[in-house]
Short mmCIF file of C-alpha atoms and ligand atoms in Angstrom, two decimals:
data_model
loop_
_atom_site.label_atom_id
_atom_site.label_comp_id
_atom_site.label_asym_id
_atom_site.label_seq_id
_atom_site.Cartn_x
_atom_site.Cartn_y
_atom_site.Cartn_z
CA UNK H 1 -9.14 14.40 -30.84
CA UNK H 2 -10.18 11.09 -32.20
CA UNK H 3 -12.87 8.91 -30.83
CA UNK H 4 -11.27 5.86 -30.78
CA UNK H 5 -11.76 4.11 -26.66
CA UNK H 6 -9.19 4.93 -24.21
CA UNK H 7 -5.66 2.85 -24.70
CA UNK H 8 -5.17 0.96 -21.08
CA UNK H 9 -2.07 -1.10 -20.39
CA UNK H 10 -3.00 -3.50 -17.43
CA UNK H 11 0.03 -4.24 -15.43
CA UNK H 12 -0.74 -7.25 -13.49
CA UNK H 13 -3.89 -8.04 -15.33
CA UNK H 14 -4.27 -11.29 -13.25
CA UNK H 15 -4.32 -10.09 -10.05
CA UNK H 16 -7.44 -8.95 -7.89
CA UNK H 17 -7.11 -4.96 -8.68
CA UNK H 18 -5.93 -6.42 -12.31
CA UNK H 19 -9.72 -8.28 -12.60
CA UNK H 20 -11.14 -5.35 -11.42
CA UNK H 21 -9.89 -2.59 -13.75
CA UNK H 22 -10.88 -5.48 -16.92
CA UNK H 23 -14.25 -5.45 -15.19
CA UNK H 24 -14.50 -1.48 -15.19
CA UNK H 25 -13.13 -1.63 -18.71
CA UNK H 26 -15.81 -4.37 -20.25
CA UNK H 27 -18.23 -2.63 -18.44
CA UNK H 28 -17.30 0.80 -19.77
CA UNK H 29 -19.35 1.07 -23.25
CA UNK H 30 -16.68 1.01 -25.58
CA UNK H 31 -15.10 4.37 -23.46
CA UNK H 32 -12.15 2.19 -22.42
CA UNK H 33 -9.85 -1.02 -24.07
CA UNK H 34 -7.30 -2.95 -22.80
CA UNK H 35 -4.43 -2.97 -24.88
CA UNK H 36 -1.56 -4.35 -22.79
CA UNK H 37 -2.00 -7.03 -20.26
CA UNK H 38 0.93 -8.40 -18.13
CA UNK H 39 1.07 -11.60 -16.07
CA UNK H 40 3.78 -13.25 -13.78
CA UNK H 41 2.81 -16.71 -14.20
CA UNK H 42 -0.45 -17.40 -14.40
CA UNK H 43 -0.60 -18.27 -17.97
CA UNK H 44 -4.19 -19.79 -18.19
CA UNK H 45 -5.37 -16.46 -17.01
CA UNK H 46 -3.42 -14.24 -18.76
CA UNK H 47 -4.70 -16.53 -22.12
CA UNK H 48 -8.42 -16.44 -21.20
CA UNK H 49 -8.15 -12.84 -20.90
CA UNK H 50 -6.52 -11.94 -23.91
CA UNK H 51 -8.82 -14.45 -25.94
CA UNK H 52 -11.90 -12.33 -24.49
CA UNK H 53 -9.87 -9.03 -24.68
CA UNK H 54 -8.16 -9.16 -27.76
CA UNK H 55 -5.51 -6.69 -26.64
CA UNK H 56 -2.40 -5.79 -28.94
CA UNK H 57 0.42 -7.15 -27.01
CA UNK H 58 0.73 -9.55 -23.24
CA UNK H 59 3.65 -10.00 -21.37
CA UNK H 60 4.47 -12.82 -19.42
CA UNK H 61 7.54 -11.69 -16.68
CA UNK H 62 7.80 -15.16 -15.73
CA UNK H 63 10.06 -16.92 -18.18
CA UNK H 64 9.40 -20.16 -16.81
CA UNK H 65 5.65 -20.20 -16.59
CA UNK H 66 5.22 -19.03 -20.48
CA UNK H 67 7.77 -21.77 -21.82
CA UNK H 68 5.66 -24.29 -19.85
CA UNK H 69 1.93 -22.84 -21.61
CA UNK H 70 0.90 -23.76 -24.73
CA UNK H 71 0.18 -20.64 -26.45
CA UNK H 72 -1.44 -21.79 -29.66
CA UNK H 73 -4.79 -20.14 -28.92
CA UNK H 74 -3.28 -17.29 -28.17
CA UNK H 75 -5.66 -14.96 -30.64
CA UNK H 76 -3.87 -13.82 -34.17
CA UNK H 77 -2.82 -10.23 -33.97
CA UNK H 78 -1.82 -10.32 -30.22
CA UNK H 79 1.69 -10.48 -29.55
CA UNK H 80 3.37 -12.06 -26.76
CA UNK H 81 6.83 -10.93 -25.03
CA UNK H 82 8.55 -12.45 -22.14
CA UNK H 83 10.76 -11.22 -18.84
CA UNK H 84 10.51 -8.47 -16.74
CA UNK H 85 12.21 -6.24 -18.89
CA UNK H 86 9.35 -6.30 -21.49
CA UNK H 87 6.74 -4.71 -19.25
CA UNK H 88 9.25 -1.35 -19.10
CA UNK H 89 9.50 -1.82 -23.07
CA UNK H 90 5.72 -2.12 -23.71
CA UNK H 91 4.26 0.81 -21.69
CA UNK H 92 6.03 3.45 -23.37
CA UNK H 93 3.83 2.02 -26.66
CA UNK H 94 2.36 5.76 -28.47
CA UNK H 95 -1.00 3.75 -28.76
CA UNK H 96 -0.93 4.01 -24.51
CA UNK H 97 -2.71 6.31 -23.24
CA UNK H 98 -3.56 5.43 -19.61
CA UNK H 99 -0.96 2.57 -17.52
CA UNK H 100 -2.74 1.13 -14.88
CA UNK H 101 0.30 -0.25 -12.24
CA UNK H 102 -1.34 -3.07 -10.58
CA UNK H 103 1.71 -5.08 -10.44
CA UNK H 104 2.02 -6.06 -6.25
CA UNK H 105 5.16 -5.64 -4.62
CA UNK H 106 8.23 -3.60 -5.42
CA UNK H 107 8.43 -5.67 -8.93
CA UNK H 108 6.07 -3.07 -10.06
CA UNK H 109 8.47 0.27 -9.46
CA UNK H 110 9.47 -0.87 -13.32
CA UNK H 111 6.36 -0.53 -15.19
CA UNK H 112 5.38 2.69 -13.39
CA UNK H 113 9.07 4.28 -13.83
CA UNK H 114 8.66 3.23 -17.46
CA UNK H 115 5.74 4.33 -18.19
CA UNK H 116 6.45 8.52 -16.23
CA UNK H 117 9.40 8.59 -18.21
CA UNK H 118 7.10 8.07 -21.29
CA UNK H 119 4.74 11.20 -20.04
CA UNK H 120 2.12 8.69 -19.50
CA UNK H 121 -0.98 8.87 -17.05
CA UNK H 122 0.01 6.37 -14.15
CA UNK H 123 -3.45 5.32 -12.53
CA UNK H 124 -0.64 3.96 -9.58
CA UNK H 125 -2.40 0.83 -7.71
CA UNK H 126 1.04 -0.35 -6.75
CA UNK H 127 1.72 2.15 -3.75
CA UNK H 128 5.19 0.51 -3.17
CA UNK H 129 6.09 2.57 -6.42
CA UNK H 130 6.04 5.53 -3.94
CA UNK H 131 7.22 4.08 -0.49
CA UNK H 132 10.41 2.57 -2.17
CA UNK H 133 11.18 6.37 -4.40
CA UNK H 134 8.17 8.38 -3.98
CA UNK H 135 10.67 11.60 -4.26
CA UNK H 136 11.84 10.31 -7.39
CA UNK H 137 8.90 9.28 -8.66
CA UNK H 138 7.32 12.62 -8.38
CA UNK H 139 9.92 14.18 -9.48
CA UNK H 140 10.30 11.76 -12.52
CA UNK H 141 6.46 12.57 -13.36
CA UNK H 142 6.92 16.45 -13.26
CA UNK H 143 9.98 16.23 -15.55
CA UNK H 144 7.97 14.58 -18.02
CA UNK H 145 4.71 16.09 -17.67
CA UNK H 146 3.01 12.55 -16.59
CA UNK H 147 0.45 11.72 -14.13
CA UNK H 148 -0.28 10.01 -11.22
CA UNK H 149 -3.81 9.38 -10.50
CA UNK H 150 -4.37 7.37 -7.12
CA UNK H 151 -6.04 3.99 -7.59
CA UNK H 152 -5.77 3.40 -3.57
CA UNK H 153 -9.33 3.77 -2.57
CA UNK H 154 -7.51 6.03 0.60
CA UNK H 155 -5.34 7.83 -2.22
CA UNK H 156 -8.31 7.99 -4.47
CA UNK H 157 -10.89 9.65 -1.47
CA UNK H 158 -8.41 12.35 -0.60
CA UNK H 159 -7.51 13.13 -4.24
CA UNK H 160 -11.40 13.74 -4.48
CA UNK H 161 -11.77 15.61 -1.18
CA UNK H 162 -9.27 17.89 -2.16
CA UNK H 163 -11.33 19.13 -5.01
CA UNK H 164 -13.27 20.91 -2.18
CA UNK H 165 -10.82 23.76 -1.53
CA UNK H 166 -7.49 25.30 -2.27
CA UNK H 167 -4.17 23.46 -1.05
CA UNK H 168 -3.19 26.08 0.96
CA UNK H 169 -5.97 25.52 3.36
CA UNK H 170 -5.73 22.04 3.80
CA UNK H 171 -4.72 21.48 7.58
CA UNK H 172 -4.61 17.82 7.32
CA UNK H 173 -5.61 14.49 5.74
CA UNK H 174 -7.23 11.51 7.72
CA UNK H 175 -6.84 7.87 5.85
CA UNK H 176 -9.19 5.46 7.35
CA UNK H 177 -8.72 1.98 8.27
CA UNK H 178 -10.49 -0.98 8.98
CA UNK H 179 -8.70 -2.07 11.61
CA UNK H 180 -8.24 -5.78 9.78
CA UNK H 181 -9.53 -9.11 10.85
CA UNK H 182 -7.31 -8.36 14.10
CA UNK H 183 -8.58 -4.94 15.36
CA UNK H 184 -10.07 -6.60 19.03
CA UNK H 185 -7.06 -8.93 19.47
CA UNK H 186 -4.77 -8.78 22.53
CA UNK H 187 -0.69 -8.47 21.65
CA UNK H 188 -0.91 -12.68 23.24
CA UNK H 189 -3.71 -13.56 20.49
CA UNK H 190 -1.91 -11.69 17.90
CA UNK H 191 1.26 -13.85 18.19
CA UNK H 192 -0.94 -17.27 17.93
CA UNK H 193 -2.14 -15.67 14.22
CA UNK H 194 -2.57 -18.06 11.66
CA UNK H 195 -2.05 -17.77 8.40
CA UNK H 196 -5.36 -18.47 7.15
CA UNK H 197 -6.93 -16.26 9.82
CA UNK H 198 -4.77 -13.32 8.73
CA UNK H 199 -6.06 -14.02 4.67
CA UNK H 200 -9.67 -13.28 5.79
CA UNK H 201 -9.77 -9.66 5.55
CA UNK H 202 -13.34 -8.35 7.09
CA UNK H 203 -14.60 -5.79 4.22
CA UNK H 204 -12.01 -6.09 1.17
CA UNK H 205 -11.09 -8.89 -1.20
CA UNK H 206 -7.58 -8.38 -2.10
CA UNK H 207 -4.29 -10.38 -3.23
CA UNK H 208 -2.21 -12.14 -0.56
CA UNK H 209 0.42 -9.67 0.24
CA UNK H 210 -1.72 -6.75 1.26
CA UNK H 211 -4.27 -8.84 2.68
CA UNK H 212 -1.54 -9.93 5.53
CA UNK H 213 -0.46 -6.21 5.39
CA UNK H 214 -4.02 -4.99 6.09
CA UNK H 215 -3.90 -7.10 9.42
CA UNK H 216 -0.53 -5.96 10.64
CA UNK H 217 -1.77 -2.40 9.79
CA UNK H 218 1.24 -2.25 7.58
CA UNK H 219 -0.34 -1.74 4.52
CA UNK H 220 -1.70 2.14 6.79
CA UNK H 221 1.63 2.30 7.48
CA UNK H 222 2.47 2.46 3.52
CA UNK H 223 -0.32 4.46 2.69
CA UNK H 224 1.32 6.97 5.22
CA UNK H 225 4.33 7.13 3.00
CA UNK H 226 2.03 6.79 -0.14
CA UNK H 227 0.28 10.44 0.62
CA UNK H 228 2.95 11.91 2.00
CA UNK H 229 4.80 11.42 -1.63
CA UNK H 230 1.77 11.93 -3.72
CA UNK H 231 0.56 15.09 -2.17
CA UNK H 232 3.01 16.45 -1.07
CA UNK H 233 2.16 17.11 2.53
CA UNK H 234 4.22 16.88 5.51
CA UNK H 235 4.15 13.53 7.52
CA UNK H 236 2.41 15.46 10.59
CA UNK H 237 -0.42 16.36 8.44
CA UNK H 238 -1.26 12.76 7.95
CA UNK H 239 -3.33 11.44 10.74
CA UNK H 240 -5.12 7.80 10.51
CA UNK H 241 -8.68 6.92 12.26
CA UNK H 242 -9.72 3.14 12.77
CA UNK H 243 -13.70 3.18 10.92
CA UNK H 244 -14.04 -0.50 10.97
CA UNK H 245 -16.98 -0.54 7.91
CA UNK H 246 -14.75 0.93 5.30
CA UNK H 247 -17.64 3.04 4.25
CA UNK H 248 -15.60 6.43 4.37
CA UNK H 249 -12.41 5.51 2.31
CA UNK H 250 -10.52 9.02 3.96
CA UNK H 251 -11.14 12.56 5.09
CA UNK H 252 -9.53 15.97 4.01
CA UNK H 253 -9.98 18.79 7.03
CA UNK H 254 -9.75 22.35 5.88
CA UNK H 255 -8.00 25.16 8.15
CA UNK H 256 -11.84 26.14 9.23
CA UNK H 257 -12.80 22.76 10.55
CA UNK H 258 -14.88 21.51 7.98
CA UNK H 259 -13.76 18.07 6.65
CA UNK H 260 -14.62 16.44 3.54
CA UNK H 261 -15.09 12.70 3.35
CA UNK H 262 -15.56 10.06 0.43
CA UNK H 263 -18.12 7.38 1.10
CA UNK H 264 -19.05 4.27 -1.17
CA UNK H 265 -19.26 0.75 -0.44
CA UNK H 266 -15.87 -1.22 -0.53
CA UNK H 267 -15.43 -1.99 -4.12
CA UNK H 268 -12.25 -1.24 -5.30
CA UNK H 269 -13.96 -0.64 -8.78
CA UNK H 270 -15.30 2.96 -8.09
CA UNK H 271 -11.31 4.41 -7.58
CA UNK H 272 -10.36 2.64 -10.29
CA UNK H 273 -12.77 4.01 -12.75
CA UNK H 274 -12.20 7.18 -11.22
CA UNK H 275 -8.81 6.78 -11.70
CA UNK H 276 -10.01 5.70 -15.76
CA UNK H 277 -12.25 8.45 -16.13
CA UNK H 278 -11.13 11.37 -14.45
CA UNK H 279 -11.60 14.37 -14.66
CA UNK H 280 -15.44 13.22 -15.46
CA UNK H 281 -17.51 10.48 -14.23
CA UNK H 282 -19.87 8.23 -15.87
CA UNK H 283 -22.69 5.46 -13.88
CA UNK H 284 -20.58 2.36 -14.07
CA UNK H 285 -20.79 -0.94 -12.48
CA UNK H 286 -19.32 -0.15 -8.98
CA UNK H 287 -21.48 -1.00 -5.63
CA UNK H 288 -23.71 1.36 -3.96
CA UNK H 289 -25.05 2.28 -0.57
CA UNK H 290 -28.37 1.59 0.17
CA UNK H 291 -29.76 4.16 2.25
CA UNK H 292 -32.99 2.10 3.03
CA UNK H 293 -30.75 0.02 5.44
CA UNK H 294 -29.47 1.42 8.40
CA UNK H 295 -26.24 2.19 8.29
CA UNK H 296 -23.40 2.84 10.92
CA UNK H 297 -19.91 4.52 11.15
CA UNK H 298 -17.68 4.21 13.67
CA UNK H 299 -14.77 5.33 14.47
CA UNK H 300 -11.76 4.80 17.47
CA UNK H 301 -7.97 5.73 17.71
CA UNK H 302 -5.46 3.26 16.22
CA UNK H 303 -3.83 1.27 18.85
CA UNK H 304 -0.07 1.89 18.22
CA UNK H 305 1.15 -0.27 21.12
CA UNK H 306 -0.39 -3.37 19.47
CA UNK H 307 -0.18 -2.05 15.93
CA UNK H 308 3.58 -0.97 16.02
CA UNK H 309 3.56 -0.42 12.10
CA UNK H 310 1.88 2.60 12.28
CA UNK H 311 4.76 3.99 14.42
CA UNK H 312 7.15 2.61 12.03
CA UNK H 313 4.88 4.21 8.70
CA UNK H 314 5.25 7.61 10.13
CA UNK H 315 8.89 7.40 11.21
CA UNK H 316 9.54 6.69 7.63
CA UNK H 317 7.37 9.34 6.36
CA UNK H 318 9.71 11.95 8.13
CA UNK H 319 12.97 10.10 7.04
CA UNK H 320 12.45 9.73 3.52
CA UNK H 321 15.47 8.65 1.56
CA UNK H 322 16.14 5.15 1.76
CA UNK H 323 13.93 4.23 4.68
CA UNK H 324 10.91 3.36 2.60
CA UNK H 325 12.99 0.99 -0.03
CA UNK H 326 14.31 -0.77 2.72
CA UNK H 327 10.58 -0.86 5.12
CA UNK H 328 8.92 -2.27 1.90
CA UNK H 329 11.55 -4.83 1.04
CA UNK H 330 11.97 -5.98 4.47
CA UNK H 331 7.95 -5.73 4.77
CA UNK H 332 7.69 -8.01 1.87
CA UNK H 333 10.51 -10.46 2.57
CA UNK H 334 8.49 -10.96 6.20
CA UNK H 335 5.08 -11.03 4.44
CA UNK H 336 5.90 -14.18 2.25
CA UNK H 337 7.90 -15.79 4.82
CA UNK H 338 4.94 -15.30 7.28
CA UNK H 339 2.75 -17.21 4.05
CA UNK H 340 5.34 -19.97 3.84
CA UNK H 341 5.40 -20.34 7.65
CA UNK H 342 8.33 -19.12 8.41
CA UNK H 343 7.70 -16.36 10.61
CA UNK H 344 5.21 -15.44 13.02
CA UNK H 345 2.45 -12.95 12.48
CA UNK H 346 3.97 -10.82 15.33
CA UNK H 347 7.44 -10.85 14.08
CA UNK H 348 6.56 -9.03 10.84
CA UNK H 349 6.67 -5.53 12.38
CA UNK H 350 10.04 -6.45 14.47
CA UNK H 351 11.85 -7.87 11.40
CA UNK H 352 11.40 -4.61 9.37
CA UNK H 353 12.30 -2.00 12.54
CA UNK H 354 15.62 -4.10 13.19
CA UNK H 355 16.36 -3.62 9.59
CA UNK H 356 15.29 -0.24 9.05
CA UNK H 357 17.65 0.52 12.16
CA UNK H 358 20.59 -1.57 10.45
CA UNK H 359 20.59 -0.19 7.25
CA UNK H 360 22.61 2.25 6.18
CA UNK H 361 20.70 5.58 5.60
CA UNK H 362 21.47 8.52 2.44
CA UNK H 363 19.12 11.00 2.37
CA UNK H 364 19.11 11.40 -1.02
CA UNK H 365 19.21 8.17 -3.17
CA UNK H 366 19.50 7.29 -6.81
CA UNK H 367 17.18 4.99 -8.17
CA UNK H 368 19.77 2.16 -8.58
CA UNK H 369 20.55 2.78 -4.92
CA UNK H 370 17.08 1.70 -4.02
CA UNK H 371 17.12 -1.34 -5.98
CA UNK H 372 20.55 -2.27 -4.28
CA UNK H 373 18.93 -1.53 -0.70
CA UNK H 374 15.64 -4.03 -1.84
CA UNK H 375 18.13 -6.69 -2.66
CA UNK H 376 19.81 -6.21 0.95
CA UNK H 377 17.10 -5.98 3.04
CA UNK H 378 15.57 -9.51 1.77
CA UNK H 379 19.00 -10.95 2.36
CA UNK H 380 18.54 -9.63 6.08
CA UNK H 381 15.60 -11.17 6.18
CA UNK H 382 16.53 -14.54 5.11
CA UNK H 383 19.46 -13.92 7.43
CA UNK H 384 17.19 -12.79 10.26
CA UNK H 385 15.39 -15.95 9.94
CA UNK H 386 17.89 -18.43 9.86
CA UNK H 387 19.30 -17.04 13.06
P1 NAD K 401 -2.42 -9.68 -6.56
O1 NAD K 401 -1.43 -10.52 -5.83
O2 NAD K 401 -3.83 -10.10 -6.58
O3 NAD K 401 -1.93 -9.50 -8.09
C1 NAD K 401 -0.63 -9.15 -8.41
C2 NAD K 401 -0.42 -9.08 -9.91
O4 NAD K 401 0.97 -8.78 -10.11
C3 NAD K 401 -0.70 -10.37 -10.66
O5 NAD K 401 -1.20 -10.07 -11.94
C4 NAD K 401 0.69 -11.03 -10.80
O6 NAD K 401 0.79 -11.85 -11.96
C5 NAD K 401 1.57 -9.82 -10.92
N1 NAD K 401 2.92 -10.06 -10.36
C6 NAD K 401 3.22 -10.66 -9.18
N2 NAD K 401 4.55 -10.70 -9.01
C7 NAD K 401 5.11 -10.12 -10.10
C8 NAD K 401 6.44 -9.88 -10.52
N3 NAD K 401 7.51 -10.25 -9.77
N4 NAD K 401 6.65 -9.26 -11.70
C9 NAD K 401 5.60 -8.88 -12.47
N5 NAD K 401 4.30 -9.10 -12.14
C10 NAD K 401 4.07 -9.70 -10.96
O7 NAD K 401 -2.26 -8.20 -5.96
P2 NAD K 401 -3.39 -7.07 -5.83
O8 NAD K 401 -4.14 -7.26 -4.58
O9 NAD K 401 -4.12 -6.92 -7.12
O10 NAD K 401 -2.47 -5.78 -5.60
C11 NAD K 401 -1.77 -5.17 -6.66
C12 NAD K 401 -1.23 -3.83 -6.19
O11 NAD K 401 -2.33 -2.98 -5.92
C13 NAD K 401 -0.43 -3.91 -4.90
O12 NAD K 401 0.62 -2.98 -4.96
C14 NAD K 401 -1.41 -3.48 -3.83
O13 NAD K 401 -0.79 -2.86 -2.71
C15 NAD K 401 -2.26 -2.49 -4.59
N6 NAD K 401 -3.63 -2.33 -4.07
C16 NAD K 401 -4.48 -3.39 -4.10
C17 NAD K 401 -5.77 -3.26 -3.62
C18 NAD K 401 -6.75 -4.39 -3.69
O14 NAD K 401 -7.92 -4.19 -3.38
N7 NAD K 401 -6.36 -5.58 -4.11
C19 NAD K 401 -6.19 -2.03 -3.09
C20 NAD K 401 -5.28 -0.96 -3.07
C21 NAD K 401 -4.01 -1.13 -3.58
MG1 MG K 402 -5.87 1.27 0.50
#
């Protein structure tokens, strides 16, 4: 053992779970550094951060947006790669000890395959990692005796709740949702969504994408696929509740009836120290309920006539293969065209069943397969679009 601080890689340092883990890790009393940050392509960030940070290395993915930045502040001692392919070359580093995978989207599959095929712990923010190949990704981590600690404040409750008894006598596992900014709305308000009222999420702050998947309920719908993969449990054990405070982040009931919950304020800093500091805890700087106020929790059935994703989450659950590469590509092609209005906020859901249905399904992929199927289902998109 030495006592040098914790090695982190931050993959996607710029982004909102990115700021996050760097707050966790400033805050953390020398337990924690970050020694890898990554950035698409914003540059000024990225360079503020590493001038504070002082990690060993940044990447840049975006070849473009680090041509255009001047770099001569970059710090001395830090060094600076470019392109996608750099993020899979950096987190296999033997000074890594922890990779956080905060990259959004199915870009970060890379940096989390990379870094299980190094035998390093995965605190895995970037749940698409496991909807496109969780099989493979599990499978990838056992071979190589890495882990995958849940950053997903869902992920992260159930992972805790299940702490509470053996995994034999779990019956199932309940992931909470908010509900989004569109819980009340009828299916004629939902299709007049705009795309500034689907941004304002009630009770997280988040990046774009799953912002606009929180409101579809798409972003359950993943999480569906993310638990099934990363414990292991059968698709009908996974059952979702609408608990529109996001005080209870997810439930684990036991074969006797007793269920376990995690509660904490939404602050996506408590999972991802967990995630940092697990198996032990320390104080931190994450929020924390006040008990002098009074405080409600309520909870109703999701709706999944209005909220057809759900549907769609479980269906792909049960299929596994190549639906989930194809549900999250389509999912994301529809998310940014639904940004660059292009799509309607009720055509989201639609887009990705008619492609799910069209695609061609293997029950047993490779990993190249998946990429293949990403590729295709954007170009469906695209094609379902211009139609
Ligand atoms: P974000 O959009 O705020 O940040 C994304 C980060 O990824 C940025 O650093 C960006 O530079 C980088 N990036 C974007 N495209 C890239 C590409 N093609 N190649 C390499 N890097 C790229 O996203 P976020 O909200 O921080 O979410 C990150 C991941 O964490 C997502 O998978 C999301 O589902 C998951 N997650 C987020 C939250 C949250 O509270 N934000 C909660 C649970 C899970
Ligand atoms: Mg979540």
């Amino acid at each position: 053992m030495t006592d040098r601080p914790t090695n982190v890689a931050v993959l996607g340092a710029t982004g909102s779970i990115g700021l996050n883990t760097l707050e966790v890790i400033a805050a953390s009393e020398g337990r924690f550094r970050a020694s890898v940050l990554t950035a698409h392509n914003n540059t000024k960030t990225l360079l503020e951060q590493a001038k504070s940070v002082k990690p060993d290395c940044i990447v840049v993915t975006d070849p473009q947006s680090s041509e255009k930045t001047d770099w001569s502040q970059l710090p001395d001692g830090v060094e600076l790669l470019v392109g996608p392919e750099a993020v899979g070359s950096v987190v296999g580093g033997g000074e890594i000890d922890i990779v956080v995978s905060a990259i959004v989207g199915s870009a970060g599959l890379l940096g989390t395959w990379a870094a299980l095929e190094a035998g390093k712990t995965v605190a895995l923010a970037n749940k698409e990692s496991l909807v496109m190949g969780g099989p493979l990704v599990t499978r990838l981590a056992r071979d190589n005796n890495a882990r995958i600690l849940p950053v997903d404040s869902e992920h992260s409750a159930v992972f805790q709740a299940l702490q509470a008894g053996r995994r034999e006598e779990v019956r199932r596992v309940v992931l909470t949702a908010s509900g989004g900014p569109f819980r009340t709305h009828t299916t004629e308000q939902l299709r007049e969504v705009t795309v500034e009222e689907a941004l304002a999420h009630p009770t997280w702050q988040m990046g774009p994408k799953i912002t606009v998947d929180s409101a579809t309920l798409m972003n359950k719908a993943l999480e569906i696929i993310e638990a099934r993969w990363l414990f292991d449990l059968l698709p009908d054990q996974i059952g979702v509740v609408i608990h529109p405070q996001s005080i209870i982040h997810s439930m684990v009931e036991y074969i006797d009836g007793s269920i376990i919950a995690q509660l904490s304020p939404p602050d996506m800093k408590l999972p991802i120290q967990y995630a940092l500091s697990w198996p032990g805890r320390y104080e931190g700087v994450a929020e924390r309920l006040n008990w002098s106020e009074v405080l409600s929790l309520d909870f109703e059935p999701p709706d999944f006539e209005r909220f057809g994703a759900l549907g769609l989450g479980l269906e792909v659950a049960r299929m596994g293969g190549t639906a989930g590469s194809v549900l999250n590509a389509a999912n994301e092609a529809a998310v940014a065209a639904f940004l660059a209005g292009q799509l309607g906020f009720s055509d989201i859901v639609p887009v990705c069943r008619h492609i799910l249905d069209k695609h061609d399904f293997d029950s047993d992929p490779g990993i190249e397969q998946l990429f293949e199927l990403d590729r295709w289902a954007r170009q469906e998109v695209s094609r379902w679009i211009c139609n």
